[in-house]
Amino acid sequence: MPEPGAAPRRSPQGVPYSDLPHIVNADGLHLFCRYWEPAGQPRALVFIAHGAGEHCGPYDEMAQKLKEFSLLVFAHDHVGHGQSEGDRMNIKDFQIYIRDSLQHIDLMKSRHPDLPVFIVGHSMGGAISILTACERPGDFAGVVLIAPLVQMNPESATPFKVFMAKLLNHMVPSLTMGSIESKWLSRDKRQVEAYDADELNYHGGMRVSFGMQLMAAVERMEREIPSISWPFLLLHGDADKLCDIRGSRMMHDNSPSTDKKIKIYEGGYHALHHDLPEVAESVLKELTTWITEHIPATTSQEAQ
Ligand SMILES: O=C1CC[C@@H](CCC(=O)N2CCC(COc3ccc(F)cc3Cl)CC2)N1
């Protein structure tokens, strides 16, 4: 309990955290949480990791669908995002995102010790999901990756630009580079407009220091991929301009996992789950089918 008389901790939007579902991370920062609990007995836990500059609210439709399949879905806004505390779209160490995800996953596992756990991650949330599963290789029944950040976009990461980013990071780490161009998020302009209008999204420029953390995460994944043996599903659009599809192809081709699937969406943009309606619908169907097929049969079912 906060000491008597202390002002209540409030979200960046001014809402007291005592009025919001939240967890407090290892650095004492409050992370806003969302939960989608099925009516009956849940069959599995699903943690959703959102991408850079967004928050977990836009995953409501996906979570509602998963809930219909008796899955208990949970998520939080990463440090520096949405209704959580922290410097906007910045992080001292990418590992903080993974540590906080494991804290939330462990909390939910303690409440539902017998349920299998899945992770669904999009973009930077895909990188968080991959590195989280790599830290606990035996803990997850499956990982679904929607246009994950696996490799740098070769256009934006030419050796010269990487060299300049590293140089600038030492000189002016708070300097901002370009911001995420929302027109590349989706071919559905209503989705682009919703993203641009969502005040919980960060629309400022990307700090050089944040870009460096993303690069470090990309380098970590490159080292980890040859030892990935957990089950995963990759969904990626081949017209994605924000996270190059070559990263997903490389992960699919180079991981030793015997249970891996990649589905390419011809012409698909970055946020596939918010792309044209037929694509968004297909993505929901693919991921709900893959997850439900990957729920291990319980001993009671086997006993029947
Ligand atoms: O629906 C939605 C709304 C938000 C979006 C998710 C966005 C997201 O998470 N991205 C896309 C941009 C990508 C830039 O990458 C870098 C930039 C500089 C750098 F120096 C090194 C890297 Cl790697 C990182 C991952 N999806």
mmCIF file of C-alpha atoms and ligand atoms in Angstrom:
data_model
loop_
_atom_site.group_PDB
_atom_site.id
_atom_site.type_symbol
_atom_site.label_atom_id
_atom_site.label_comp_id
_atom_site.label_asym_id
_atom_site.label_seq_id
_atom_site.Cartn_x
_atom_site.Cartn_y
_atom_site.Cartn_z
ATOM 1 C CA MET A 1 0.000 0.000 0.000
ATOM 2 C CA PRO A 2 1.339 3.488 -0.771
ATOM 3 C CA GLU A 3 2.398 5.404 2.324
ATOM 4 C CA PRO A 4 -0.549 7.421 3.778
ATOM 5 C CA GLY A 5 -1.054 10.819 2.130
ATOM 6 C CA ALA A 6 0.992 9.878 -0.972
ATOM 7 C CA ALA A 7 -0.616 11.019 -4.233
ATOM 8 C CA PRO A 8 -2.009 7.978 -6.112
ATOM 9 C CA ARG A 9 0.126 6.859 -9.075
ATOM 10 C CA ARG A 10 -1.688 7.885 -12.240
ATOM 11 C CA SER A 11 -1.458 6.641 -15.846
ATOM 12 C CA PRO A 12 -0.031 9.015 -18.508
ATOM 13 C CA GLN A 13 -3.698 9.835 -19.234
ATOM 14 C CA GLY A 14 -4.218 10.852 -15.570
ATOM 15 C CA VAL A 15 -6.210 7.817 -14.381
ATOM 16 C CA PRO A 16 -5.260 6.454 -10.904
ATOM 17 C CA TYR A 17 -3.801 2.963 -11.285
ATOM 18 C CA SER A 18 -5.999 1.930 -8.339
ATOM 19 C CA ASP A 19 -8.866 2.236 -10.864
ATOM 20 C CA LEU A 20 -7.101 0.250 -13.628
ATOM 21 C CA PRO A 21 -6.091 -3.418 -13.965
ATOM 22 C CA HIS A 22 -2.309 -3.314 -13.706
ATOM 23 C CA ILE A 23 0.880 -5.014 -12.586
ATOM 24 C CA VAL A 24 3.953 -3.308 -11.130
ATOM 25 C CA ASN A 25 7.173 -4.356 -12.879
ATOM 26 C CA ALA A 26 10.584 -4.978 -11.293
ATOM 27 C CA ASP A 27 11.503 -1.299 -11.727
ATOM 28 C CA GLY A 28 8.323 -0.181 -9.905
ATOM 29 C CA LEU A 29 6.596 0.950 -13.119
ATOM 30 C CA HIS A 30 2.845 0.369 -13.426
ATOM 31 C CA LEU A 31 1.807 -1.574 -16.548
ATOM 32 C CA PHE A 32 -1.816 -1.349 -17.696
ATOM 33 C CA CYS A 33 -3.311 -4.827 -18.260
ATOM 34 C CA ARG A 34 -6.256 -6.263 -20.180
ATOM 35 C CA TYR A 35 -7.946 -9.627 -19.620
ATOM 36 C CA TRP A 36 -10.459 -11.517 -21.743
ATOM 37 C CA GLU A 37 -11.831 -14.408 -19.653
ATOM 38 C CA PRO A 38 -14.088 -17.090 -21.182
ATOM 39 C CA ALA A 39 -17.347 -17.909 -19.383
ATOM 40 C CA GLY A 40 -16.501 -21.553 -18.700
ATOM 41 C CA GLN A 41 -13.319 -23.398 -17.804
ATOM 42 C CA PRO A 42 -10.450 -21.986 -19.908
ATOM 43 C CA ARG A 43 -8.506 -24.473 -22.060
ATOM 44 C CA ALA A 44 -5.307 -22.433 -22.390
ATOM 45 C CA LEU A 45 -3.677 -19.075 -21.631
ATOM 46 C CA VAL A 46 -2.773 -16.716 -24.482
ATOM 47 C CA PHE A 47 -0.447 -13.743 -23.898
ATOM 48 C CA ILE A 48 -0.560 -11.022 -26.586
ATOM 49 C CA ALA A 49 2.558 -8.849 -27.117
ATOM 50 C CA HIS A 50 1.788 -5.626 -29.035
ATOM 51 C CA GLY A 51 4.209 -3.728 -31.295
ATOM 52 C CA ALA A 52 6.215 -0.521 -31.052
ATOM 53 C CA GLY A 53 4.239 2.691 -30.621
ATOM 54 C CA GLU A 54 0.864 0.974 -30.141
ATOM 55 C CA HIS A 55 -0.881 -0.648 -27.148
ATOM 56 C CA CYS A 56 -2.947 -3.776 -26.409
ATOM 57 C CA GLY A 57 -6.370 -2.169 -27.005
ATOM 58 C CA PRO A 58 -6.374 -2.800 -30.791
ATOM 59 C CA TYR A 59 -6.133 -6.564 -30.062
ATOM 60 C CA ASP A 60 -9.625 -6.618 -28.535
ATOM 61 C CA GLU A 61 -11.269 -8.162 -31.620
ATOM 62 C CA MET A 62 -8.597 -10.888 -31.815
ATOM 63 C CA ALA A 63 -8.893 -11.561 -28.067
ATOM 64 C CA GLN A 64 -12.709 -11.733 -28.228
ATOM 65 C CA LYS A 65 -12.392 -14.371 -30.984
ATOM 66 C CA LEU A 66 -9.889 -16.400 -28.933
ATOM 67 C CA LYS A 67 -12.210 -16.122 -25.908
ATOM 68 C CA GLU A 68 -14.968 -17.783 -27.976
ATOM 69 C CA PHE A 69 -12.678 -20.831 -28.133
ATOM 70 C CA SER A 70 -12.470 -20.907 -24.309
ATOM 71 C CA LEU A 71 -9.017 -19.346 -24.277
ATOM 72 C CA LEU A 72 -8.069 -16.957 -21.475
ATOM 73 C CA VAL A 73 -6.344 -14.012 -23.137
ATOM 74 C CA PHE A 74 -4.223 -11.438 -21.335
ATOM 75 C CA ALA A 75 -1.963 -8.550 -22.316
ATOM 76 C CA HIS A 76 -0.349 -5.390 -21.012
ATOM 77 C CA ASP A 77 0.909 -2.139 -22.506
ATOM 78 C CA HIS A 78 4.719 -2.435 -22.597
ATOM 79 C CA VAL A 79 6.779 0.109 -20.642
ATOM 80 C CA GLY A 80 6.531 3.523 -22.347
ATOM 81 C CA HIS A 81 3.395 2.567 -24.288
ATOM 82 C CA GLY A 82 -0.345 3.300 -24.033
ATOM 83 C CA GLN A 83 -1.612 3.492 -20.450
ATOM 84 C CA SER A 84 1.596 2.173 -18.858
ATOM 85 C CA GLU A 85 4.276 4.257 -17.211
ATOM 86 C CA GLY A 86 7.658 4.932 -18.778
ATOM 87 C CA ASP A 87 9.316 7.256 -21.268
ATOM 88 C CA ARG A 88 7.235 7.172 -24.499
ATOM 89 C CA MET A 89 8.460 4.493 -26.969
ATOM 90 C CA ASN A 90 11.864 4.251 -25.379
ATOM 91 C CA ILE A 91 13.600 1.572 -23.339
ATOM 92 C CA LYS A 92 16.966 1.368 -21.608
ATOM 93 C CA ASP A 93 17.258 -2.333 -22.409
ATOM 94 C CA PHE A 94 15.041 -4.469 -24.672
ATOM 95 C CA GLN A 95 15.309 -7.197 -22.017
ATOM 96 C CA ILE A 96 12.862 -5.159 -19.857
ATOM 97 C CA TYR A 97 10.030 -6.018 -22.287
ATOM 98 C CA ILE A 98 10.890 -9.734 -21.986
ATOM 99 C CA ARG A 99 11.282 -9.615 -18.183
ATOM 100 C CA ASP A 100 7.889 -7.881 -17.795
ATOM 101 C CA SER A 101 6.211 -10.374 -20.159
ATOM 102 C CA LEU A 102 7.588 -13.287 -18.122
ATOM 103 C CA GLN A 103 6.386 -11.603 -14.917
ATOM 104 C CA HIS A 104 2.828 -11.331 -16.302
ATOM 105 C CA ILE A 105 2.927 -14.860 -17.767
ATOM 106 C CA ASP A 106 4.180 -16.294 -14.438
ATOM 107 C CA LEU A 107 1.413 -14.445 -12.571
ATOM 108 C CA MET A 108 -1.272 -15.948 -14.846
ATOM 109 C CA LYS A 109 0.338 -19.417 -14.693
ATOM 110 C CA SER A 110 0.239 -19.248 -10.878
ATOM 111 C CA ARG A 111 -3.524 -18.644 -11.141
ATOM 112 C CA HIS A 112 -4.028 -21.415 -13.738
ATOM 113 C CA PRO A 113 -1.169 -23.877 -13.108
ATOM 114 C CA ASP A 114 -2.532 -26.659 -15.345
ATOM 115 C CA LEU A 115 -3.156 -24.625 -18.509
ATOM 116 C CA PRO A 116 -0.830 -24.614 -21.545
ATOM 117 C CA VAL A 117 0.482 -21.165 -22.474
ATOM 118 C CA PHE A 118 0.668 -19.555 -25.929
ATOM 119 C CA ILE A 119 2.106 -16.222 -27.007
ATOM 120 C CA VAL A 120 0.831 -14.111 -29.933
ATOM 121 C CA GLY A 121 3.162 -11.293 -30.965
ATOM 122 C CA HIS A 122 3.045 -8.636 -33.683
ATOM 123 C CA SER A 123 6.086 -6.758 -35.078
ATOM 124 C CA MET A 124 8.278 -5.640 -32.166
ATOM 125 C CA GLY A 125 5.898 -7.763 -30.059
ATOM 126 C CA GLY A 126 7.014 -10.664 -32.256
ATOM 127 C CA ALA A 127 10.627 -10.039 -31.261
ATOM 128 C CA ILE A 128 9.543 -9.892 -27.601
ATOM 129 C CA SER A 129 7.626 -13.184 -28.078
ATOM 130 C CA ILE A 130 10.591 -14.940 -29.750
ATOM 131 C CA LEU A 131 13.081 -13.880 -27.083
ATOM 132 C CA THR A 132 10.598 -14.675 -24.274
ATOM 133 C CA ALA A 133 10.064 -18.206 -25.654
ATOM 134 C CA CYS A 134 13.844 -18.598 -26.081
ATOM 135 C CA GLU A 135 14.303 -17.869 -22.355
ATOM 136 C CA ARG A 136 11.755 -20.584 -21.416
ATOM 137 C CA PRO A 137 12.057 -23.040 -24.355
ATOM 138 C CA GLY A 138 9.904 -25.717 -22.730
ATOM 139 C CA ASP A 139 7.206 -23.468 -21.292
ATOM 140 C CA PHE A 140 5.098 -22.580 -24.321
ATOM 141 C CA ALA A 141 2.715 -24.817 -26.255
ATOM 142 C CA GLY A 142 3.168 -22.488 -29.241
ATOM 143 C CA VAL A 143 4.073 -19.015 -30.488
ATOM 144 C CA VAL A 144 2.094 -17.160 -33.191
ATOM 145 C CA LEU A 145 4.020 -14.379 -34.946
ATOM 146 C CA ILE A 146 2.211 -11.778 -37.063
ATOM 147 C CA ALA A 147 4.743 -9.896 -39.225
ATOM 148 C CA PRO A 148 7.388 -10.197 -36.500
ATOM 149 C CA LEU A 149 10.455 -8.005 -36.334
ATOM 150 C CA VAL A 150 13.190 -10.601 -36.970
ATOM 151 C CA GLN A 151 15.589 -8.802 -39.315
ATOM 152 C CA MET A 152 16.242 -5.155 -40.070
ATOM 153 C CA ASN A 153 14.640 -3.766 -43.221
ATOM 154 C CA PRO A 154 17.653 -3.732 -45.617
ATOM 155 C CA GLU A 155 16.585 -0.389 -47.140
ATOM 156 C CA SER A 156 16.449 1.329 -43.748
ATOM 157 C CA ALA A 157 19.432 -0.542 -42.345
ATOM 158 C CA THR A 158 22.165 0.006 -44.889
ATOM 159 C CA PRO A 159 25.655 -0.375 -43.334
ATOM 160 C CA PHE A 160 26.071 3.396 -43.568
ATOM 161 C CA LYS A 161 22.791 4.077 -41.755
ATOM 162 C CA VAL A 162 23.617 1.506 -39.054
ATOM 163 C CA PHE A 163 27.062 3.077 -38.633
ATOM 164 C CA MET A 164 25.513 6.572 -38.379
ATOM 165 C CA ALA A 165 22.861 5.344 -35.896
ATOM 166 C CA LYS A 166 25.607 3.870 -33.660
ATOM 167 C CA LEU A 167 27.661 7.060 -33.928
ATOM 168 C CA LEU A 168 24.642 9.287 -33.173
ATOM 169 C CA ASN A 169 23.614 7.039 -30.299
ATOM 170 C CA HIS A 170 26.836 7.974 -28.534
ATOM 171 C CA MET A 171 26.487 11.649 -29.367
ATOM 172 C CA VAL A 172 22.764 12.451 -29.255
ATOM 173 C CA PRO A 173 20.808 9.316 -28.161
ATOM 174 C CA SER A 174 17.605 11.322 -27.703
ATOM 175 C CA LEU A 175 17.760 12.468 -31.339
ATOM 176 C CA THR A 176 14.702 11.187 -33.192
ATOM 177 C CA MET A 177 14.698 9.496 -36.597
ATOM 178 C CA GLY A 178 11.640 9.129 -38.789
ATOM 179 C CA SER A 179 8.366 7.917 -37.316
ATOM 180 C CA ILE A 180 6.449 4.775 -38.315
ATOM 181 C CA GLU A 181 4.651 5.656 -41.564
ATOM 182 C CA SER A 182 1.052 4.596 -40.886
ATOM 183 C CA LYS A 183 0.242 4.253 -44.609
ATOM 184 C CA TRP A 184 2.324 1.049 -44.634
ATOM 185 C CA LEU A 185 0.361 -0.498 -41.774
ATOM 186 C CA SER A 186 -2.663 -1.592 -43.789
ATOM 187 C CA ARG A 187 -4.350 -1.437 -47.208
ATOM 188 C CA ASP A 188 -7.600 -0.669 -45.361
ATOM 189 C CA LYS A 189 -7.616 3.111 -45.010
ATOM 190 C CA ARG A 190 -10.161 2.933 -42.176
ATOM 191 C CA GLN A 191 -7.567 1.020 -40.161
ATOM 192 C CA VAL A 192 -4.858 3.591 -40.989
ATOM 193 C CA GLU A 193 -7.233 6.409 -39.958
ATOM 194 C CA ALA A 194 -8.071 4.601 -36.695
ATOM 195 C CA TYR A 195 -4.345 4.180 -35.956
ATOM 196 C CA ASP A 196 -3.641 7.865 -36.707
ATOM 197 C CA ALA A 197 -6.597 8.962 -34.535
ATOM 198 C CA ASP A 198 -5.753 6.692 -31.577
ATOM 199 C CA GLU A 199 -4.223 8.972 -28.937
ATOM 200 C CA LEU A 200 -2.918 5.944 -27.025
ATOM 201 C CA ASN A 201 -0.539 5.339 -29.937
ATOM 202 C CA TYR A 202 2.831 7.133 -30.019
ATOM 203 C CA HIS A 203 3.055 9.229 -33.201
ATOM 204 C CA GLY A 204 6.380 10.938 -32.515
ATOM 205 C CA GLY A 205 9.739 10.169 -34.088
ATOM 206 C CA MET A 206 11.723 7.088 -33.138
ATOM 207 C CA ARG A 207 14.660 7.886 -30.845
ATOM 208 C CA VAL A 208 18.079 6.719 -31.986
ATOM 209 C CA SER A 209 18.497 4.997 -28.601
ATOM 210 C CA PHE A 210 15.268 3.027 -29.181
ATOM 211 C CA GLY A 211 16.433 2.038 -32.657
ATOM 212 C CA MET A 212 19.650 0.749 -31.113
ATOM 213 C CA GLN A 213 17.655 -1.451 -28.731
ATOM 214 C CA LEU A 214 15.668 -2.836 -31.672
ATOM 215 C CA MET A 215 18.928 -3.566 -33.502
ATOM 216 C CA ALA A 216 20.292 -5.354 -30.425
ATOM 217 C CA ALA A 217 17.116 -7.472 -30.284
ATOM 218 C CA VAL A 218 17.554 -8.344 -33.990
ATOM 219 C CA GLU A 219 21.160 -9.415 -33.313
ATOM 220 C CA ARG A 220 20.016 -11.547 -30.316
ATOM 221 C CA MET A 221 17.383 -13.289 -32.440
ATOM 222 C CA GLU A 222 19.926 -14.024 -35.172
ATOM 223 C CA ARG A 223 21.990 -15.885 -32.547
ATOM 224 C CA GLU A 224 18.980 -17.684 -31.058
ATOM 225 C CA ILE A 225 17.223 -18.862 -34.239
ATOM 226 C CA PRO A 226 19.511 -21.908 -34.818
ATOM 227 C CA SER A 227 18.351 -23.281 -31.449
ATOM 228 C CA ILE A 228 14.589 -22.573 -31.706
ATOM 229 C CA SER A 229 12.761 -25.888 -31.315
ATOM 230 C CA TRP A 230 9.375 -24.750 -29.926
ATOM 231 C CA PRO A 231 6.239 -24.828 -32.150
ATOM 232 C CA PHE A 232 5.535 -21.616 -34.069
ATOM 233 C CA LEU A 233 3.231 -20.170 -36.731
ATOM 234 C CA LEU A 234 4.476 -17.281 -38.882
ATOM 235 C CA LEU A 235 2.047 -15.005 -40.761
ATOM 236 C CA HIS A 236 3.624 -12.320 -42.958
ATOM 237 C CA GLY A 237 2.562 -10.080 -45.866
ATOM 238 C CA ASP A 238 4.955 -9.973 -48.819
ATOM 239 C CA ALA A 239 4.303 -6.250 -49.314
ATOM 240 C CA ASP A 240 5.332 -5.460 -45.724
ATOM 241 C CA LYS A 241 7.508 -2.323 -45.734
ATOM 242 C CA LEU A 242 8.021 -2.087 -41.960
ATOM 243 C CA CYS A 243 9.271 -5.572 -41.081
ATOM 244 C CA ASP A 244 10.907 -7.360 -43.981
ATOM 245 C CA ILE A 245 9.384 -10.757 -44.772
ATOM 246 C CA ARG A 246 12.915 -12.100 -45.274
ATOM 247 C CA GLY A 247 13.213 -12.245 -41.478
ATOM 248 C CA SER A 248 10.243 -14.616 -41.228
ATOM 249 C CA ARG A 249 11.518 -16.723 -44.133
ATOM 250 C CA MET A 250 14.959 -16.914 -42.475
ATOM 251 C CA MET A 251 13.438 -17.984 -39.139
ATOM 252 C CA HIS A 252 11.247 -20.610 -40.829
ATOM 253 C CA ASP A 253 14.153 -21.993 -42.880
ATOM 254 C CA ASN A 254 16.815 -21.957 -40.148
ATOM 255 C CA SER A 255 15.061 -23.066 -36.960
ATOM 256 C CA PRO A 256 15.327 -26.749 -36.060
ATOM 257 C CA SER A 257 11.716 -26.821 -34.815
ATOM 258 C CA THR A 258 9.832 -29.802 -36.253
ATOM 259 C CA ASP A 259 6.488 -28.022 -35.746
ATOM 260 C CA LYS A 260 6.679 -24.775 -37.715
ATOM 261 C CA LYS A 261 4.406 -23.204 -40.320
ATOM 262 C CA ILE A 262 4.664 -20.056 -42.422
ATOM 263 C CA LYS A 263 1.756 -18.502 -44.305
ATOM 264 C CA ILE A 264 2.532 -15.687 -46.747
ATOM 265 C CA TYR A 265 -0.187 -13.168 -47.585
ATOM 266 C CA GLU A 266 0.315 -11.977 -51.188
ATOM 267 C CA GLY A 267 0.233 -8.176 -51.207
ATOM 268 C CA GLY A 268 -0.296 -8.106 -47.459
ATOM 269 C CA TYR A 269 0.856 -5.012 -45.576
ATOM 270 C CA HIS A 270 2.429 -4.927 -42.074
ATOM 271 C CA ALA A 271 -0.519 -5.145 -39.644
ATOM 272 C CA LEU A 272 -2.088 -8.234 -41.257
ATOM 273 C CA HIS A 273 -4.693 -8.543 -38.475
ATOM 274 C CA HIS A 274 -5.867 -5.056 -39.501
ATOM 275 C CA ASP A 275 -5.317 -5.397 -43.270
ATOM 276 C CA LEU A 276 -8.165 -5.784 -45.834
ATOM 277 C CA PRO A 277 -11.179 -7.561 -44.248
ATOM 278 C CA GLU A 278 -10.606 -10.867 -46.034
ATOM 279 C CA VAL A 279 -6.967 -10.904 -44.828
ATOM 280 C CA ALA A 280 -7.823 -9.927 -41.240
ATOM 281 C CA GLU A 281 -10.500 -12.642 -41.237
ATOM 282 C CA SER A 282 -8.045 -15.237 -42.571
ATOM 283 C CA VAL A 283 -5.448 -14.251 -39.947
ATOM 284 C CA LEU A 284 -7.966 -14.740 -37.119
ATOM 285 C CA LYS A 285 -9.005 -18.107 -38.547
ATOM 286 C CA GLU A 286 -5.405 -19.269 -39.022
ATOM 287 C CA LEU A 287 -4.300 -18.346 -35.513
ATOM 288 C CA THR A 288 -7.393 -19.651 -33.673
ATOM 289 C CA THR A 289 -7.204 -22.952 -35.626
ATOM 290 C CA TRP A 290 -3.438 -23.318 -35.051
ATOM 291 C CA ILE A 291 -3.698 -22.552 -31.323
ATOM 292 C CA THR A 292 -6.684 -24.860 -30.670
ATOM 293 C CA GLU A 293 -4.938 -27.665 -32.622
ATOM 294 C CA HIS A 294 -1.852 -27.159 -30.446
ATOM 295 C CA ILE A 295 -3.638 -27.488 -27.100
ATOM 296 C CA PRO A 296 -2.304 -30.786 -25.691
ATOM 297 C CA ALA A 297 -5.022 -33.340 -24.967
ATOM 298 C CA THR A 298 -5.469 -33.385 -21.163
ATOM 299 C CA THR A 299 -4.886 -36.606 -19.279
ATOM 300 C CA SER A 300 -8.629 -36.748 -18.423
ATOM 301 C CA GLN A 301 -9.515 -36.713 -22.157
ATOM 302 C CA GLU A 302 -6.901 -39.408 -22.823
ATOM 303 C CA ALA A 303 -8.311 -41.437 -19.909
ATOM 304 C CA GLN A 304 -11.830 -41.358 -21.396
HETATM 305 O O1 LIG B 1 -0.401 -2.244 -35.948
HETATM 306 C C1 LIG B 1 0.668 -1.684 -35.739
HETATM 307 C C2 LIG B 1 0.822 -0.349 -35.168
HETATM 308 C C3 LIG B 1 2.311 -0.227 -34.859
HETATM 309 C C4 LIG B 1 2.943 -1.301 -35.711
HETATM 310 C C5 LIG B 1 4.094 -2.020 -35.042
HETATM 311 C C6 LIG B 1 5.377 -1.274 -35.310
HETATM 312 C C7 LIG B 1 6.595 -2.082 -34.899
HETATM 313 O O2 LIG B 1 6.570 -2.737 -33.866
HETATM 314 N N1 LIG B 1 7.678 -2.088 -35.741
HETATM 315 C C8 LIG B 1 7.687 -1.421 -37.041
HETATM 316 C C9 LIG B 1 8.902 -0.539 -37.201
HETATM 317 C C10 LIG B 1 10.186 -1.301 -36.945
HETATM 318 C C11 LIG B 1 11.356 -0.349 -37.082
HETATM 319 O O3 LIG B 1 12.536 -1.085 -36.866
HETATM 320 C C12 LIG B 1 13.701 -0.351 -36.652
HETATM 321 C C13 LIG B 1 13.750 1.021 -36.757
HETATM 322 C C14 LIG B 1 14.962 1.685 -36.544
HETATM 323 C C15 LIG B 1 16.093 0.949 -36.230
HETATM 324 F F1 LIG B 1 17.252 1.579 -36.011
HETATM 325 C C16 LIG B 1 16.041 -0.434 -36.119
HETATM 326 C C17 LIG B 1 14.834 -1.066 -36.341
HETATM 327 CL CL1 LIG B 1 14.719 -2.796 -36.238
HETATM 328 C C18 LIG B 1 10.145 -1.910 -35.566
HETATM 329 C C19 LIG B 1 8.925 -2.794 -35.384
HETATM 330 N N2 LIG B 1 1.870 -2.209 -35.999
#
